[in-house]
């Protein structure tokens, strides 16, 4: 056991068994990936607002400027070690909260929930050493109505309910400059990139099944065997009374 412990690396796993495509998750946290609220009932969405405020606190521009670097977009931020000499701690790139614009909580402190135009934040799970794009093409997120089964041989999707969507940053990209990730111990100030999607005119008083997925020219497309590989599904319901 002692000999085995000597082979372990404090900064990265010796063996890394992972999916070809990392999972995705959303914020705010709802009940089992369900975001349900009423525009007229402040208490029904106030918890979502507080959840987003807490989650985005480390992304405040003032904090990012103090702790992280202003990096070159569309290029990997490679920080290699020199032989046995560790290049630690690794630096990290700024992800300023205001990049999320209408979904930053800075311009609209209620993230659109009071108007029935909610913002949902999407993050790609961290994987040490992952390079999610090539040829200066960053991976990007798209959201659409999810196809779901309603009978043995019958499927349905809510494309007529989902309405128009807006993405922040533009085009819904996870910019390459935030990769690779070197691990929590080596890169203590790492700020995970986010994509926000804003539902501009979703149908009211009805369930809407949504699926968001990442598209990349290096990551394999997710499969039905793993519902969270490169995608995340959730239910949205906006009531007006």
Short mmCIF file of C-alpha atoms in Angstrom, two decimals, residues 65-238:
data_model
loop_
_atom_site.label_atom_id
_atom_site.label_comp_id
_atom_site.label_asym_id
_atom_site.label_seq_id
_atom_site.Cartn_x
_atom_site.Cartn_y
_atom_site.Cartn_z
CA UNK A 65 -10.12 41.34 -12.16
CA UNK A 66 -8.29 40.89 -8.85
CA UNK A 67 -7.73 37.12 -9.08
CA UNK A 68 -7.66 36.04 -12.73
CA UNK A 69 -5.99 36.96 -16.03
CA UNK A 70 -7.42 38.63 -19.11
CA UNK A 71 -6.73 35.95 -21.71
CA UNK A 72 -6.67 35.74 -25.49
CA UNK A 73 -10.02 34.39 -26.78
CA UNK A 74 -10.26 31.28 -28.96
CA UNK A 75 -6.88 29.95 -27.79
CA UNK A 76 -6.08 27.34 -25.16
CA UNK A 77 -4.39 28.68 -22.01
CA UNK A 78 -1.62 26.07 -21.85
CA UNK A 79 0.57 26.13 -18.72
CA UNK A 80 3.00 23.24 -18.95
CA UNK A 81 5.32 22.04 -16.22
CA UNK A 82 9.07 22.05 -16.80
CA UNK A 83 10.15 18.47 -16.24
CA UNK A 84 9.88 17.75 -12.52
CA UNK A 85 9.38 21.45 -11.75
CA UNK A 86 5.72 22.21 -11.18
CA UNK A 87 4.29 25.34 -12.76
CA UNK A 88 1.91 25.82 -9.84
CA UNK A 89 -0.32 27.44 -8.96
CA UNK A 90 -1.74 27.67 -12.45
CA UNK A 91 -3.33 30.93 -13.48
CA UNK A 92 -6.94 31.19 -14.65
CA UNK A 93 -8.83 33.30 -17.16
CA UNK A 94 -11.42 35.87 -16.18
CA UNK A 95 -15.06 34.99 -16.67
CA UNK A 96 -16.77 38.24 -15.78
CA UNK A 97 -20.36 38.08 -14.66
CA UNK A 98 -21.35 40.85 -17.06
CA UNK A 99 -20.52 38.56 -20.00
CA UNK A 100 -23.93 37.02 -19.31
CA UNK A 101 -25.58 40.40 -20.03
CA UNK A 102 -29.36 40.09 -19.50
CA UNK A 103 -28.77 36.93 -17.45
CA UNK A 104 -26.01 38.34 -15.23
CA UNK A 105 -28.29 39.65 -12.50
CA UNK A 106 -26.53 43.01 -12.89
CA UNK A 107 -28.89 44.64 -15.40
CA UNK A 108 -31.95 42.65 -14.39
CA UNK A 109 -31.76 41.66 -10.73
CA UNK A 110 -34.62 39.17 -11.09
CA UNK A 111 -33.10 37.36 -14.12
CA UNK A 112 -36.36 37.77 -16.03
CA UNK A 113 -38.42 35.58 -13.69
CA UNK A 114 -40.78 38.42 -12.79
CA UNK A 115 -41.54 38.97 -16.49
CA UNK A 116 -41.92 35.32 -17.48
CA UNK A 117 -38.59 35.42 -19.36
CA UNK A 118 -36.39 33.26 -17.13
CA UNK A 119 -32.65 32.76 -17.47
CA UNK A 120 -31.14 29.29 -17.09
CA UNK A 121 -27.37 28.89 -16.63
CA UNK A 122 -25.61 25.88 -18.13
CA UNK A 123 -22.24 24.48 -17.16
CA UNK A 124 -20.09 21.69 -18.56
CA UNK A 125 -18.66 19.38 -15.90
CA UNK A 126 -14.95 19.84 -15.21
CA UNK A 127 -12.54 17.29 -16.66
CA UNK A 128 -8.79 17.62 -16.05
CA UNK A 129 -6.86 18.10 -19.29
CA UNK A 130 -9.89 18.17 -21.59
CA UNK A 131 -9.46 20.05 -24.88
CA UNK A 132 -13.01 20.58 -26.17
CA UNK A 133 -12.30 22.14 -29.56
CA UNK A 134 -9.80 22.56 -32.38
CA UNK A 135 -9.05 25.05 -35.16
CA UNK A 136 -10.02 27.91 -32.82
CA UNK A 137 -13.63 26.66 -32.77
CA UNK A 138 -15.13 26.70 -29.29
CA UNK A 139 -17.86 24.27 -28.23
CA UNK A 140 -21.31 25.81 -28.08
CA UNK A 141 -24.68 25.12 -26.49
CA UNK A 142 -28.05 24.88 -28.20
CA UNK A 143 -31.40 24.33 -26.52
CA UNK A 144 -34.58 23.05 -28.09
CA UNK A 145 -37.79 21.22 -27.33
CA UNK A 146 -37.06 17.69 -26.12
CA UNK A 147 -38.64 14.74 -27.90
CA UNK A 148 -40.38 12.46 -25.42
CA UNK A 149 -42.49 9.33 -25.50
CA UNK A 150 -46.23 9.55 -24.84
CA UNK A 151 -47.21 6.05 -25.99
CA UNK A 152 -45.72 2.78 -27.12
CA UNK A 153 -45.02 4.09 -30.61
CA UNK A 154 -45.89 7.76 -30.20
CA UNK A 155 -43.50 10.65 -29.60
CA UNK A 156 -44.08 14.33 -28.98
CA UNK A 157 -42.05 17.50 -28.59
CA UNK A 158 -42.92 20.97 -27.33
CA UNK A 159 -41.45 22.96 -30.22
CA UNK A 160 -44.61 25.06 -30.47
CA UNK A 161 -44.28 26.10 -26.82
CA UNK A 162 -40.60 26.90 -26.32
CA UNK A 163 -40.57 30.23 -28.18
CA UNK A 164 -37.50 32.33 -28.99
CA UNK A 165 -34.23 31.91 -27.11
CA UNK A 166 -31.30 34.25 -26.47
CA UNK A 167 -27.82 33.00 -25.56
CA UNK A 168 -25.10 34.69 -23.53
CA UNK A 169 -22.21 34.88 -24.35
CA UNK A 170 -23.19 35.31 -28.01
CA UNK A 171 -23.60 32.00 -29.84
CA UNK A 172 -23.64 30.16 -26.50
CA UNK A 173 -19.93 29.29 -26.53
CA UNK A 174 -17.60 27.84 -23.88
CA UNK A 175 -14.53 29.72 -25.08
CA UNK A 176 -11.33 27.72 -25.56
CA UNK A 177 -9.36 30.08 -23.32
CA UNK A 178 -10.91 28.44 -20.23
CA UNK A 179 -9.25 25.13 -21.11
CA UNK A 180 -7.51 22.94 -20.23
CA UNK A 181 -8.52 22.62 -16.59
CA UNK A 182 -5.63 21.52 -14.36
CA UNK A 183 -7.49 20.47 -11.24
CA UNK A 184 -8.66 22.13 -8.04
CA UNK A 185 -5.31 21.96 -6.25
CA UNK A 186 -3.17 23.16 -9.16
CA UNK A 187 -5.61 25.83 -10.37
CA UNK A 188 -7.16 27.19 -7.21
CA UNK A 189 -8.85 30.24 -8.78
CA UNK A 190 -10.32 28.46 -11.78
CA UNK A 191 -13.65 29.95 -12.82
CA UNK A 192 -15.81 27.59 -14.82
CA UNK A 193 -17.25 29.11 -18.01
CA UNK A 194 -21.02 29.37 -18.28
CA UNK A 195 -23.65 29.75 -20.96
CA UNK A 196 -26.97 31.43 -20.19
CA UNK A 197 -30.14 30.83 -22.16
CA UNK A 198 -33.07 33.22 -21.82
CA UNK A 199 -36.59 32.13 -22.75
CA UNK A 200 -38.11 35.19 -24.40
CA UNK A 201 -41.71 34.17 -25.08
CA UNK A 202 -42.31 30.62 -23.86
CA UNK A 203 -45.93 29.48 -23.62
CA UNK A 204 -47.61 30.02 -20.26
CA UNK A 205 -49.46 27.60 -17.96
CA UNK A 206 -48.08 24.48 -19.62
CA UNK A 207 -45.15 22.09 -19.18
CA UNK A 208 -42.28 22.56 -21.64
CA UNK A 209 -39.71 19.78 -21.97
CA UNK A 210 -36.32 21.28 -22.87
CA UNK A 211 -33.03 19.70 -23.86
CA UNK A 212 -29.74 21.60 -24.07
CA UNK A 213 -26.65 20.01 -25.58
CA UNK A 214 -23.06 20.90 -26.39
CA UNK A 215 -21.65 20.69 -29.91
CA UNK A 216 -17.89 20.34 -30.37
CA UNK A 217 -15.51 19.25 -33.10
CA UNK A 218 -13.50 17.12 -30.64
CA UNK A 219 -16.07 15.73 -28.19
CA UNK A 220 -18.19 12.75 -29.16
CA UNK A 221 -21.91 13.34 -29.44
CA UNK A 222 -23.88 12.13 -26.42
CA UNK A 223 -25.75 8.86 -26.64
CA UNK A 224 -29.07 7.64 -25.29
CA UNK A 225 -27.14 5.33 -22.95
CA UNK A 226 -26.07 8.29 -20.83
CA UNK A 227 -28.69 11.02 -20.63
CA UNK A 228 -26.23 13.53 -19.12
CA UNK A 229 -23.29 13.06 -21.53
CA UNK A 230 -23.02 16.37 -23.36
CA UNK A 231 -26.63 17.26 -22.64
CA UNK A 232 -29.09 18.13 -19.92
CA UNK A 233 -32.89 17.94 -19.97
CA UNK A 234 -35.28 19.83 -17.72
CA UNK A 235 -38.93 20.80 -17.46
CA UNK A 236 -39.97 24.44 -17.51
CA UNK A 237 -43.38 25.74 -16.50
CA UNK A 238 -44.24 29.44 -16.34
#
